[in-house]
GROMACS .gro file of C-alpha atoms in nm:
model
  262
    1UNK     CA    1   0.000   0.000   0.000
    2UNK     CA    2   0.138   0.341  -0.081
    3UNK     CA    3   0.292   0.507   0.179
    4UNK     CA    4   0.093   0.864   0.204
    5UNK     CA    5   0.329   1.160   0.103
    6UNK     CA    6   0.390   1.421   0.412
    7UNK     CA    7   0.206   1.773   0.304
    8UNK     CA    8   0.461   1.951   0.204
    9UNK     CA    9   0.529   2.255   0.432
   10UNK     CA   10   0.402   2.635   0.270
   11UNK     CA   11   0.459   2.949   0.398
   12UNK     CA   12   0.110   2.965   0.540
   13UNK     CA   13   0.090   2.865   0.948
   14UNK     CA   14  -0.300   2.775   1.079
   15UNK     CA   15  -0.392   2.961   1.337
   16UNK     CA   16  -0.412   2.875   1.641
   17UNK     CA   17  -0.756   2.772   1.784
   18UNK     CA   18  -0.881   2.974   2.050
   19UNK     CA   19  -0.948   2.790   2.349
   20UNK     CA   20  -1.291   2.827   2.460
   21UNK     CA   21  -1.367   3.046   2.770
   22UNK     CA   22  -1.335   2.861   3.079
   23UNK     CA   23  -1.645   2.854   3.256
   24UNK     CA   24  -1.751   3.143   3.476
   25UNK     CA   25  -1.783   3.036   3.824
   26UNK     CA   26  -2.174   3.144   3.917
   27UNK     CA   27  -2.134   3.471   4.075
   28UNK     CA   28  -2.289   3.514   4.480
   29UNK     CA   29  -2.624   3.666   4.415
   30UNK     CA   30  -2.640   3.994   4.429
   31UNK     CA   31  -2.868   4.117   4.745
   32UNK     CA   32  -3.124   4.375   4.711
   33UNK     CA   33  -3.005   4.710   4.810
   34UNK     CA   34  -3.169   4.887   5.055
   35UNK     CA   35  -3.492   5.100   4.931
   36UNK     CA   36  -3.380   5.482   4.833
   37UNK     CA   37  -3.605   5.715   5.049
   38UNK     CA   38  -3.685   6.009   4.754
   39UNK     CA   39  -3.487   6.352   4.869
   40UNK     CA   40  -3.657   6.635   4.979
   41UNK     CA   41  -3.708   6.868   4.685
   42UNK     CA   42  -3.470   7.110   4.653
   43UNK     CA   43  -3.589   7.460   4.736
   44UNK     CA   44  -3.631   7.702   4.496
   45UNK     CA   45  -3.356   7.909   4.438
   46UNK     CA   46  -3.527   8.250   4.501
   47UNK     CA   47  -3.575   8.080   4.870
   48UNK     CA   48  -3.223   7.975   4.933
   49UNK     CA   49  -3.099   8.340   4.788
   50UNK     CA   50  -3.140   8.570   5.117
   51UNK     CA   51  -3.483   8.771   5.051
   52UNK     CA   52  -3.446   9.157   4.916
   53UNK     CA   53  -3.557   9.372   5.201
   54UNK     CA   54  -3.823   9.599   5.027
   55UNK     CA   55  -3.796   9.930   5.061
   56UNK     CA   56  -3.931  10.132   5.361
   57UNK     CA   57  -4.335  10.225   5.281
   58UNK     CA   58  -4.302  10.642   5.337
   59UNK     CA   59  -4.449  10.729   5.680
   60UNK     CA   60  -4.745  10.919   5.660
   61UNK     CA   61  -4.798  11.222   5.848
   62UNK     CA   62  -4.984  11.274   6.158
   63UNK     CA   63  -5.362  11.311   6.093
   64UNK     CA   64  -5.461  11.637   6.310
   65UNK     CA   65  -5.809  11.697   6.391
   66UNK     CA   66  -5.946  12.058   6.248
   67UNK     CA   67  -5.911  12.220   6.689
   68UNK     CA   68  -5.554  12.054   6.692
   69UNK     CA   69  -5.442  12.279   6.343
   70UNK     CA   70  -5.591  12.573   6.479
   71UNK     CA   71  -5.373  12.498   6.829
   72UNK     CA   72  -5.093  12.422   6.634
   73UNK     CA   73  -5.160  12.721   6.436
   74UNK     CA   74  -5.156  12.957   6.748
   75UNK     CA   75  -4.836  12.840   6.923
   76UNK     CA   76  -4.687  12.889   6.605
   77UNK     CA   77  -4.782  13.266   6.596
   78UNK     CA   78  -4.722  13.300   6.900
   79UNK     CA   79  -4.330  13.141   6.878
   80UNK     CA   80  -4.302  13.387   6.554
   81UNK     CA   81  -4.427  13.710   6.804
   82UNK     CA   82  -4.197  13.655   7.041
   83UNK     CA   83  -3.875  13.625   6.816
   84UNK     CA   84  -3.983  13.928   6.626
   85UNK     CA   85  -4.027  14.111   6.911
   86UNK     CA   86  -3.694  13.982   7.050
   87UNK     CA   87  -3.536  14.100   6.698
   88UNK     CA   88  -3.706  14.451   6.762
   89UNK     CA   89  -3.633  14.516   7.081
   90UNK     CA   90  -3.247  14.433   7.016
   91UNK     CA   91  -3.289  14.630   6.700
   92UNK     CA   92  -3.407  14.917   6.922
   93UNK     CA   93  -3.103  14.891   7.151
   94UNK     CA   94  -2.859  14.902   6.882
   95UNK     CA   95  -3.041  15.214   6.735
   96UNK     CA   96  -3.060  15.052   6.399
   97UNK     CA   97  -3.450  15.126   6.326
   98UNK     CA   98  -3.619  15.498   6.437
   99UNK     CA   99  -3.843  15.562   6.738
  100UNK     CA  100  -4.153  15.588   6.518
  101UNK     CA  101  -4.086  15.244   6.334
  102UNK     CA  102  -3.963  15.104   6.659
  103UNK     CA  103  -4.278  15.235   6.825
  104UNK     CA  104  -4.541  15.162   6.553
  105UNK     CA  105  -4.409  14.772   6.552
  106UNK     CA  106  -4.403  14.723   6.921
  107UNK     CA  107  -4.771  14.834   6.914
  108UNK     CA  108  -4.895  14.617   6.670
  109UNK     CA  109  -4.663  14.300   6.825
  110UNK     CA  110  -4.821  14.382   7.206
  111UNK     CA  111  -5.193  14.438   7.100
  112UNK     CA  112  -5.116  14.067   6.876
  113UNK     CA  113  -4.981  13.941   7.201
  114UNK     CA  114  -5.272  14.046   7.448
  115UNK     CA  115  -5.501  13.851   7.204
  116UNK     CA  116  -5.323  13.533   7.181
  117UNK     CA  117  -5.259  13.539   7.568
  118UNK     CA  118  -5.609  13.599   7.639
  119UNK     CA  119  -5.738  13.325   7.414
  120UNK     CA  120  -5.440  13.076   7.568
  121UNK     CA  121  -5.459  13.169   7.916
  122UNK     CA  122  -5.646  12.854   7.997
  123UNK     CA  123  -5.416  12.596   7.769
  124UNK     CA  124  -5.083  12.844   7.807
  125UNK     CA  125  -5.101  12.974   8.148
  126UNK     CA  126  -4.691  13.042   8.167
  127UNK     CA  127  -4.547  13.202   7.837
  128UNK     CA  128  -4.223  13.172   7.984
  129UNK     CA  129  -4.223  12.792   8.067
  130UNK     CA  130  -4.342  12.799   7.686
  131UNK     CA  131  -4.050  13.002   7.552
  132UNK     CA  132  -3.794  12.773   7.791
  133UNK     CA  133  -3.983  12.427   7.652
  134UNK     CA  134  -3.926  12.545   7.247
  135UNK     CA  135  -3.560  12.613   7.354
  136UNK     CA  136  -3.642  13.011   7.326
  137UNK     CA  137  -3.414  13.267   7.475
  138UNK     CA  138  -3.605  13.603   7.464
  139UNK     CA  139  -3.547  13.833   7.771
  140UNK     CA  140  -3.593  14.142   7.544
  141UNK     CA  141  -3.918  13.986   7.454
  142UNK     CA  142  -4.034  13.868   7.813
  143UNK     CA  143  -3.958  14.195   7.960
  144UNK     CA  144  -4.115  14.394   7.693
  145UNK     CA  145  -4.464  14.185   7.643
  146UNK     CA  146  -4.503  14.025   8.015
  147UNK     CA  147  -4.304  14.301   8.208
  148UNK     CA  148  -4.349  14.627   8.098
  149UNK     CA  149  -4.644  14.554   7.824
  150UNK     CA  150  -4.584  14.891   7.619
  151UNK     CA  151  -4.309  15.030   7.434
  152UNK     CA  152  -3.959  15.164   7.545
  153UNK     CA  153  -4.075  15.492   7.380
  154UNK     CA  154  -4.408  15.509   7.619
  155UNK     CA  155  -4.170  15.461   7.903
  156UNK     CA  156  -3.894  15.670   7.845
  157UNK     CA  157  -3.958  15.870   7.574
  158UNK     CA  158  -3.633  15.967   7.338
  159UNK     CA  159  -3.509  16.174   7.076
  160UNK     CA  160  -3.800  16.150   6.804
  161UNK     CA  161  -4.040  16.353   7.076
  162UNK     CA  162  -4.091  16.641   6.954
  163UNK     CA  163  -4.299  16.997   6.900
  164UNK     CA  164  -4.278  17.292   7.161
  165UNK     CA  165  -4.201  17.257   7.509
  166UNK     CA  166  -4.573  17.417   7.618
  167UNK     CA  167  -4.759  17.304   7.409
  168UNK     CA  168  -4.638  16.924   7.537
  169UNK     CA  169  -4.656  17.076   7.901
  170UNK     CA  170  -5.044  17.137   7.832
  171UNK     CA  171  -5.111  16.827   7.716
  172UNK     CA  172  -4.955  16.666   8.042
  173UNK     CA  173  -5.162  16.866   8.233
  174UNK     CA  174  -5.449  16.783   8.091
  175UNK     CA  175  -5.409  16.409   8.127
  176UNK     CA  176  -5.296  16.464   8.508
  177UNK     CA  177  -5.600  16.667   8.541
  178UNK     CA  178  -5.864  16.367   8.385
  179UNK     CA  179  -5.695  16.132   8.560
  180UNK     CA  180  -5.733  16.273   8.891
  181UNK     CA  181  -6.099  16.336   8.818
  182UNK     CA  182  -6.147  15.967   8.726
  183UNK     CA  183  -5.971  15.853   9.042
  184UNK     CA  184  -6.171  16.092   9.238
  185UNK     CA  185  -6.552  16.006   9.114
  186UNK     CA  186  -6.428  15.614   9.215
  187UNK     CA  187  -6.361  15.455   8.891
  188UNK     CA  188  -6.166  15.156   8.947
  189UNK     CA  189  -6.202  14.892   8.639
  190UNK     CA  190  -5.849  14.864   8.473
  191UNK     CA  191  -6.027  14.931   8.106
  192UNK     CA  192  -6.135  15.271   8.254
  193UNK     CA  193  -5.835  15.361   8.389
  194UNK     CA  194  -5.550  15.245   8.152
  195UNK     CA  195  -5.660  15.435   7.846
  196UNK     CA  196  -5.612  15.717   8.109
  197UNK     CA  197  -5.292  15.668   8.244
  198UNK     CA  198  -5.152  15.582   7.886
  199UNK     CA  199  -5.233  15.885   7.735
  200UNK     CA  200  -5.078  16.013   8.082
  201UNK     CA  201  -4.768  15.848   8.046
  202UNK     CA  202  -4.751  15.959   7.658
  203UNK     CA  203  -4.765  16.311   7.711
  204UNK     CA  204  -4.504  16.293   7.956
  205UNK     CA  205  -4.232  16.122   7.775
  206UNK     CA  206  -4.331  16.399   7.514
  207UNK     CA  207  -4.218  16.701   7.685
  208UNK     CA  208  -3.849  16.754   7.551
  209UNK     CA  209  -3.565  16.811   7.790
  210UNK     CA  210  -3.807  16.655   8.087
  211UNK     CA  211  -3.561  16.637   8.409
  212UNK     CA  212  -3.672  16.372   8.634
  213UNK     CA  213  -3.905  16.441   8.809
  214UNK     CA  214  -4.011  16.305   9.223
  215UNK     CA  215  -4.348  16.106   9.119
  216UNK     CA  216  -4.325  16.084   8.749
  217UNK     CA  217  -4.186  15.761   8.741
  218UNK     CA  218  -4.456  15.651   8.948
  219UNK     CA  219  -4.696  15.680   8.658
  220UNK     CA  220  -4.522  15.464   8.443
  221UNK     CA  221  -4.504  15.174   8.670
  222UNK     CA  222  -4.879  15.230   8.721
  223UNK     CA  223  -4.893  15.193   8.340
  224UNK     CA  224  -4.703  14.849   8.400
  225UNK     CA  225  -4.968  14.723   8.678
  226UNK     CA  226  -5.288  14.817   8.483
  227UNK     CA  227  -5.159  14.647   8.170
  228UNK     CA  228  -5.076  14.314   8.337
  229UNK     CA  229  -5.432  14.285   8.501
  230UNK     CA  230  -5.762  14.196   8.273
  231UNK     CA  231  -6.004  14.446   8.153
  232UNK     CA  232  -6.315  14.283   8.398
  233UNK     CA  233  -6.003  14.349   8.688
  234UNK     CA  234  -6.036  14.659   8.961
  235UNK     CA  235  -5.829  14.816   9.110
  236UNK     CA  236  -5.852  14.764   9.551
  237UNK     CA  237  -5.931  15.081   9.758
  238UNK     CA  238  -5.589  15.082   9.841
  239UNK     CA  239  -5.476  15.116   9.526
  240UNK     CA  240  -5.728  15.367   9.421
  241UNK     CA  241  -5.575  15.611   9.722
  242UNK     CA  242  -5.216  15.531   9.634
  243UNK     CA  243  -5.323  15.609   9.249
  244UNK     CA  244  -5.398  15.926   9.357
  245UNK     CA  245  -5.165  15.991   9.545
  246UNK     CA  246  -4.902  15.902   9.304
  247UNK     CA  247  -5.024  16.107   9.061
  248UNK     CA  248  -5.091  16.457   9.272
  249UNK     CA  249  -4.711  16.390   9.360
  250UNK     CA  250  -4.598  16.399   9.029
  251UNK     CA  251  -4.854  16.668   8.887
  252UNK     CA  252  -4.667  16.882   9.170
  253UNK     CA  253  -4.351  16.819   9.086
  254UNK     CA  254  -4.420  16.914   8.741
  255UNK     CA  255  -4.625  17.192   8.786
  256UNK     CA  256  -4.302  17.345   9.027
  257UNK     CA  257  -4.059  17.268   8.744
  258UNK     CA  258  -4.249  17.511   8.501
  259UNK     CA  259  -4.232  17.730   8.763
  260UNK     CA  260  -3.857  17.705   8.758
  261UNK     CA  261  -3.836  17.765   8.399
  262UNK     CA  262  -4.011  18.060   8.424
   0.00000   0.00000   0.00000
């Protein structure tokens, strides 16, 4: 039998055969995990951003009621009296406005005074513990509306009183002369007897080159007393005698004076 001839080697080498996989060893099973409890939602971002702080709602003004405006309204006219007044009365001091101006203003100011007072005296008894509250400093103005309650010029005259010496003379003894005869038939109510002694006191700071005089002064400090009381006031028996006495005194004294001159 033939002997079968060896393939003949060629260039070209089988490949080799891959060996199959060895078998996987079965794996441990794989346990359940535990259940996932769902998250929270997640807050919006607008919440976890720090809030805008809105802006501040303008305050509204106090609501007054139509008697608390008109209070309002009074204290403030009565603040704005007693500055101007302050401002005139240092004004007068430094000569920098006339006697007439000076005297004309002061009027006006005191008679806008009185009324406020009057209509306050129940509310504002003490103008001073007002002035003091508001942070006011007004002695000018205190001694001119509460003290002496008439002008500087009323009291002690000055430069702008003029015309002739006699004819001021006469008009100073006529006041003396109605005043005494007032005092004499018993009158006693302050709104008879202060238009009286202010015309008094006027003629007498009118007379030019007036010396002083024992008893004149007397008549202008009764011109401070009437004007602090009320109108409905009067004036005590006592006071009626000392009146006039006080004012023969100085109607003397003048009279001897001319009598000098002479």
């Amino acid at each position: 039998m033939a002997m079968l001839e060896k393939p003949r080697a060629t260039g070209y080498a089988e490949p080799p055969r891959a060996e199959p996989p060895a078998a996987l060893e079965p794996s441990a099973p794989i346990e359940p995990s535990a259940p996932i409890e769902p998250s929270a939602p997640s807050a919006p971002l607008a919440e976890e951003a720090a809030p805008a702080v809105a802006p501040a709602a303008p305050r509204r003004g106090t609501t007054l009621t139509s008697q608390e405006r008109r209070e309002a309204s009074t204290y403030g006219e009565l603040y704005s009296i007693l500055v101007a007044t302050e401002h005139l009365e240092a004004a007068f001091v430094r000569g920098s406005v006339s006697n007439e101006d000076y005297e004309k203003a002061c009027t006006q100011l005191l008679a806008q005074f009185k009324t406020l007072k009057n209509g306050l005296k129940d509310k504002l008894p003490d103008i001073r513990a007002f002035a003091q509250e508001h942070g006011l400093h007004c002695p000018l103005a205190e001694e001119r509306l509460l003290g002496a309650g008439v002008a500087a010029t009323a009291l002690f005259g000055g430069q702008a009183a003029t015309g002739k010496e006699s004819l001021a003379c006469f008009k100073a003894s006529e006041n003396f002369i109605t005043l005494l005869d007032a005092v004499k038939l018993n009158l006693k109510a302050v709104d008879e007897l202060l238009p009286l002694v202010r015309d008094l006191q006027a003629s007498i700071v009118g007379i030019p080159n007036l010396p002083p005089l024992a008893g004149v002064d007397r008549v202008a400090g009764w011109l401070v007393t009437l004007n602090g009381m009320r109108a409905s006031d009067h004036i005590s028996e006592d006071q009626s005698r000392q009146l006039a006495l006080d004012v023969e005194q100085a109607y003397t004294s003048l009279k001897n004076w001319l009598h000098e001159k002479t």
